[in-house]
Each structure stands twice: as structure tokens, then as C-alpha cells.
Amino acid sequence: MPQDKLIIFDTTLRDGEQAPGIALTPDEKLAIARQLAKLRVDVIEAGFAAASEGDFYGVSQIAKLVEGPVIASLARCVPDDIDRAHDAVRHAARHRIHVFQSTSPIHMERMLRMTPNEVMRSIVKSVRRARRYTDDVEFSPQDATRSDPDFMIACCRAAVREGASTINIPDTVGFATPEDYVALLGRVYDEVLEGRDDVIVSTHCHNDLGLAVANSLSAIHAGARQIEGAVNGIGERAGNTSTEEIIMAVKTRQDHFGVEIDANTEEIVPTSRLVSRLTGYPIQFNKAVVGRNAFAHESGIHQHGVLRARETYEIMDPASVGATSQIVLGKHSGRAGFADALAKLDIVLEDDQFADAFRRFKDLADRKVEINERELRTIIRSEQDRIDETIRLVSMRVSGGSDVSPSASVRVSRGAEAEEEEFEGEGGGMVDATFTALKKAFGIDARLLDYRVVPVTAGADAMAEVNVVIRVGGFSHNGRGVSTDVVEGSGHAFVEALNRALSVHDG
Ligand code: KIV
Ligand code: ZN
């Protein structure tokens, strides 16, 4: 039986860095390697030392300065590559040389222009050379899943005979399905290891068909005890297996996979954010484990459930990956989510105030995708400060533009019977026209003394607060209105100020 520990081999700094547009400086690589050590991955593939002077320096720095994980460098089956790899990683207390050679017909014929015999000889010589430097040598038959399995397995057997202690089976072009991959890994486990427990079978899956994580995990049941991945799944083309998805799948479904890992899961989100920031690769919003929505709940039913018991809609504790659960207020939110958001802001409302505030919130949510804390506070404040209105603005319509003279029509309701009436007005602009129509509705001759618009949040759909001061018969009255529409906000502000004037002058 294979041992129960699953080795997490992270190749963010080698395969991940090969993604188009990523070019990390040695310092940035060092920062990521330090974070990977905090995440407690077992192996860090720090780069491809022979690729350039910069790569060599980056790998050596990590080998010198990062403690904990095994530090590995990739090397082709070329003597100089193996020597450079060793020179770079030798500073680390534990280090590995990762030798690879293509074994598929298309790679051998069209890319390497080598016969299978030549390929086999290059593998034997290279693993032997690497073993002179270290007893931790990994061999990968590149494009294994499109290789003749008999030949690929013969190459792996030769590598083990020469002393390779890890045999990694790359699905280089993301071609395999879980069934194919399990069958192939099962053969490698049986025919290459032949009962030995000092050699590890490893997976390395690319995501061209979106199957990288599924393929990697499926191989655990076939005996694989190392999974290679990159943080956020970055890498060539559609990327690699996501390191963080593997860690959380194995932790969350321990019952299914039955293997142990050492990773410190609370460092997952910090690692993911650091990699995203330094590579410039954004994280997909709905990305498993680390996406901004991975623990966000917007629908009323889900919010209600999560607030009662997190497990209703969460299979992982967000804190266990260094994230926090988020109730997102939007048009699908219900009273429970709204009440929870108010409680988090220490806002207490009476029942009728709550009902009005919830109505205002729903009204705003219909026009805005997400409502943030400032907007929520503004809604609540305007609800708490609300005065008893003798005349209420029911609706308003405005028209204007460069070739239309601005006009407004306001519908108001008055008194206990809430009788509705409509008034029209024209003016120099749409706000002015609204003010004219409202003065007619109130039957008050008011003069506008001050008018200010203050944005509550940024963005095209931002909320704005409109403050007005009007003068009626020697007295000043102020009013405030809040809306995503400045003219509508102005209407509410005028109505508040005119109601204040009405209460003074009628009383
Ligand atoms: O995808 C691949 O085949 C590789 C090897 C070099 C391991 O990255
Ligand atoms: Zn790869």
C-alpha cells in the first residue's frame, strides 16, 4: 500500500511563471517562495536554472534563503542543464533536480528529432548524472498521456533503475480524462514501482479541458502520492492544477481521499493574493477556494441559511483558508441579510424604521449591483433623520437635453387621505424645473439659497447625497435627498425642505 502522506509540489515559480505575460524579478520570486514556505508546501520548484542568468540567480537565492520545503530546479536531459540545476539548488538543506524528457511520438519526431532509443539513452545518462549530485531526483516523461504507454513506462523504469526517487507523469497538453489518467497511473504504480515504497508516483496536469484538478485527484486512488500544481492554477495556456484547490479538496474530503497533507491552509488566501498581485494575473471572481465570491452569499435564501448555520451553504470554513464569509447586499438579499448587515454596523432600528429602510434598500438594489457599507449607512441615516412629511413625493418625470427645454412633472400625495395630484414645471435645467413643479405642489414661494451634491461612493452607478437650503418668508430650511440619480435626489431634498417650511409657516 502507498504511504498516506500526499506531497504538495508547487511549481508556481517554474511552470506558473511560464504563463504568457508573467516575468517575475528574483526578489518577487523570493517573496512568493517565502510565502509558499509559510503555506508549508513540501516542494518548491523554484525555476529552470539553465534557462537564463536571471533564472539561475532566482533559484539560487531561494535555495539560500528559504527554509522548510525541498527546493527543486527543472533540467532538460542536457549535461549543462543538470550541472546548472545542481549549482543553483545545492545551497538548500534539501534539494531536488527535476529531469524531464519528451516521450510522445509527436515530441520525439517533430520537436526533438530523436529516435526512441536516443531518448531512452538520454534519460539514462541524465538521471545518472543528476544522481551524482543528489539522491533526490525526479524524472518526468513529458507528454506522457500522448506517449505509447509501453515506451513511456520503459523510460520510467530506466529512470528508477538509475536512481530517480520520484516519477512524475505529466499530462502536458491537458488531454487526459480522469479515467485515462487513473488507468495510466495505475500501470505506472504497478509496473514501475513493483512494490517499492521508496519511489513516489506524481501527477502534473494541465488544464486545457478544465480537468487538471479532477485528473490530479483521481490519481490518488491509483497510488499517486505527489501532486504538482501552481497557485491560482497559473501556467502555460489554460494553466496547471491549482495548488490551493488540491489542498482544500484533500482536507475537506479526507473521508474520500484518505491522505494527509502538511499544508497550513490559513495561508492559502494570502498566498493567492500575493501571486495575483506580483504576476498581474487577476483571480476569477468565482474561482474555487480563493475567488472573491468563494464565500459570498447574495440570495436571500442563502443568506438566511448561512446566518443561522454556516454549514447550510458552506462546506469549508472561510477562516480555514484565511478568508471571511461575506454577506453581499444586492437585489437578491432578503430581510435576514439586511438585518445582519445592520447588526454588523451596530445599527438598531425600530420596526417601522426597519421596514422603511428595507424598502429604500430594495429600491436602490434594483438599480445597483452591490450596496456597500457607506451607501447602507446613508440610507439608514436618511431614514432616521426623516421628518413627518405633510406632502410626499410619489414619483417624478423630467426631460431635458441640448435641444429640449427642461421640464418636470411631479406626483405628490397630500394629507391622511393620500390624495395624489400632479404638477408641472419648467426651468433653466432639470433640477430647476423640478423645483418649480414642487413649489407649485406646496403652494410656497421659496428661493434656493444653497445646493450641493456630495457623492457617497465612486463609480457610474454611485449614490449621491443632495443638500439644499431654501428661503421662505425670511426663514431658511434645509433638506437632504439620497439617490443614484442626482435629479431624483434633488427632488427629495426639495420636498424635505419644503415640508419643513410648511410646518413652520402653517403652524
Ligand atoms: O507540462 C509538463 O510536461 C512539464 C514538465 C516539464 C514536467 O511542465
Ligand atoms: Zn507543465
JSON list of N, CA, C and O in Angstrom, two decimals, residues 292-293 298 326 328-331 365 368-372 375 461:
[
{"chain": "A", "resi": 292, "resn": "ARG", "atom": "N", "xyz": [-13.14, 35.90, -5.16]},
{"chain": "A", "resi": 292, "resn": "ARG", "atom": "CA", "xyz": [-13.77, 36.84, -4.22]},
{"chain": "A", "resi": 292, "resn": "ARG", "atom": "C", "xyz": [-15.19, 36.39, -3.85]},
{"chain": "A", "resi": 292, "resn": "ARG", "atom": "O", "xyz": [-15.72, 36.78, -2.82]},
{"chain": "A", "resi": 293, "resn": "ASN", "atom": "N", "xyz": [-15.81, 35.56, -4.69]},
{"chain": "A", "resi": 293, "resn": "ASN", "atom": "CA", "xyz": [-17.16, 35.08, -4.36]},
{"chain": "A", "resi": 293, "resn": "ASN", "atom": "C", "xyz": [-17.18, 33.70, -3.72]},
{"chain": "A", "resi": 293, "resn": "ASN", "atom": "O", "xyz": [-18.25, 33.15, -3.49]},
{"chain": "A", "resi": 298, "resn": "GLU", "atom": "N", "xyz": [-25.36, 36.02, -1.74]},
{"chain": "A", "resi": 298, "resn": "GLU", "atom": "CA", "xyz": [-26.22, 37.17, -2.01]},
{"chain": "A", "resi": 298, "resn": "GLU", "atom": "C", "xyz": [-27.71, 36.82, -1.93]},
{"chain": "A", "resi": 298, "resn": "GLU", "atom": "O", "xyz": [-28.51, 37.62, -1.47]},
{"chain": "A", "resi": 326, "resn": "GLN", "atom": "N", "xyz": [-18.86, 36.36, 3.55]},
{"chain": "A", "resi": 326, "resn": "GLN", "atom": "CA", "xyz": [-19.34, 37.69, 3.20]},
{"chain": "A", "resi": 326, "resn": "GLN", "atom": "C", "xyz": [-20.81, 37.63, 2.82]},
{"chain": "A", "resi": 326, "resn": "GLN", "atom": "O", "xyz": [-21.18, 36.82, 1.96]},
{"chain": "A", "resi": 328, "resn": "VAL", "atom": "N", "xyz": [-23.28, 39.54, 0.81]},
{"chain": "A", "resi": 328, "resn": "VAL", "atom": "CA", "xyz": [-23.26, 40.64, -0.16]},
{"chain": "A", "resi": 328, "resn": "VAL", "atom": "C", "xyz": [-24.66, 41.19, -0.29]},
{"chain": "A", "resi": 328, "resn": "VAL", "atom": "O", "xyz": [-25.60, 40.45, -0.57]},
{"chain": "A", "resi": 329, "resn": "LEU", "atom": "N", "xyz": [-24.79, 42.49, -0.05]},
{"chain": "A", "resi": 329, "resn": "LEU", "atom": "CA", "xyz": [-26.12, 43.07, -0.17]},
{"chain": "A", "resi": 329, "resn": "LEU", "atom": "C", "xyz": [-26.38, 43.48, -1.61]},
{"chain": "A", "resi": 329, "resn": "LEU", "atom": "O", "xyz": [-25.63, 44.25, -2.20]},
{"chain": "A", "resi": 330, "resn": "GLY", "atom": "N", "xyz": [-27.41, 42.91, -2.16]},
{"chain": "A", "resi": 330, "resn": "GLY", "atom": "CA", "xyz": [-27.79, 43.22, -3.53]},
{"chain": "A", "resi": 330, "resn": "GLY", "atom": "C", "xyz": [-29.26, 42.93, -3.71]},
{"chain": "A", "resi": 330, "resn": "GLY", "atom": "O", "xyz": [-29.96, 42.70, -2.73]},
{"chain": "A", "resi": 331, "resn": "LYS", "atom": "N", "xyz": [-29.71, 42.90, -4.98]},
{"chain": "A", "resi": 331, "resn": "LYS", "atom": "CA", "xyz": [-31.16, 42.80, -5.16]},
{"chain": "A", "resi": 331, "resn": "LYS", "atom": "C", "xyz": [-31.75, 41.45, -4.74]},
{"chain": "A", "resi": 331, "resn": "LYS", "atom": "O", "xyz": [-32.95, 41.33, -4.57]},
{"chain": "A", "resi": 365, "resn": "ALA", "atom": "N", "xyz": [-31.28, 48.69, -4.53]},
{"chain": "A", "resi": 365, "resn": "ALA", "atom": "CA", "xyz": [-30.66, 47.46, -5.03]},
{"chain": "A", "resi": 365, "resn": "ALA", "atom": "C", "xyz": [-31.15, 47.12, -6.43]},
{"chain": "A", "resi": 365, "resn": "ALA", "atom": "O", "xyz": [-30.44, 46.46, -7.19]},
{"chain": "A", "resi": 368, "resn": "LYS", "atom": "N", "xyz": [-28.69, 49.09, -8.54]},
{"chain": "A", "resi": 368, "resn": "LYS", "atom": "CA", "xyz": [-27.27, 48.97, -8.28]},
{"chain": "A", "resi": 368, "resn": "LYS", "atom": "C", "xyz": [-26.92, 47.52, -7.98]},
{"chain": "A", "resi": 368, "resn": "LYS", "atom": "O", "xyz": [-27.63, 46.85, -7.27]},
{"chain": "A", "resi": 369, "resn": "VAL", "atom": "N", "xyz": [-25.78, 47.05, -8.54]},
{"chain": "A", "resi": 369, "resn": "VAL", "atom": "CA", "xyz": [-25.44, 45.64, -8.40]},
{"chain": "A", "resi": 369, "resn": "VAL", "atom": "C", "xyz": [-25.15, 45.28, -6.94]},
{"chain": "A", "resi": 369, "resn": "VAL", "atom": "O", "xyz": [-25.64, 44.31, -6.41]},
{"chain": "A", "resi": 370, "resn": "GLU", "atom": "N", "xyz": [-24.34, 46.11, -6.30]},
{"chain": "A", "resi": 370, "resn": "GLU", "atom": "CA", "xyz": [-23.92, 45.78, -4.94]},
{"chain": "A", "resi": 370, "resn": "GLU", "atom": "C", "xyz": [-24.00, 47.03, -4.08]},
{"chain": "A", "resi": 370, "resn": "GLU", "atom": "O", "xyz": [-23.68, 48.12, -4.54]},
{"chain": "A", "resi": 371, "resn": "ILE", "atom": "N", "xyz": [-24.43, 46.87, -2.84]},
{"chain": "A", "resi": 371, "resn": "ILE", "atom": "CA", "xyz": [-24.56, 48.04, -1.98]},
{"chain": "A", "resi": 371, "resn": "ILE", "atom": "C", "xyz": [-23.52, 47.94, -0.88]},
{"chain": "A", "resi": 371, "resn": "ILE", "atom": "O", "xyz": [-23.45, 46.92, -0.19]},
{"chain": "A", "resi": 372, "resn": "ASN", "atom": "N", "xyz": [-22.70, 48.96, -0.76]},
{"chain": "A", "resi": 372, "resn": "ASN", "atom": "CA", "xyz": [-21.62, 48.87, 0.21]},
{"chain": "A", "resi": 372, "resn": "ASN", "atom": "C", "xyz": [-22.00, 49.56, 1.53]},
{"chain": "A", "resi": 372, "resn": "ASN", "atom": "O", "xyz": [-23.09, 50.11, 1.67]},
{"chain": "A", "resi": 375, "resn": "GLU", "atom": "N", "xyz": [-23.03, 53.28, 1.55]},
{"chain": "A", "resi": 375, "resn": "GLU", "atom": "CA", "xyz": [-24.36, 53.51, 0.99]},
{"chain": "A", "resi": 375, "resn": "GLU", "atom": "C", "xyz": [-25.44, 53.07, 1.97]},
{"chain": "A", "resi": 375, "resn": "GLU", "atom": "O", "xyz": [-26.46, 53.75, 2.14]},
{"chain": "A", "resi": 461, "resn": "ASP", "atom": "N", "xyz": [-22.58, 54.17, -11.19]},
{"chain": "A", "resi": 461, "resn": "ASP", "atom": "CA", "xyz": [-23.86, 53.95, -10.52]},
{"chain": "A", "resi": 461, "resn": "ASP", "atom": "C", "xyz": [-23.80, 54.37, -9.05]},
{"chain": "A", "resi": 461, "resn": "ASP", "atom": "O", "xyz": [-24.55, 53.90, -8.22]}
]
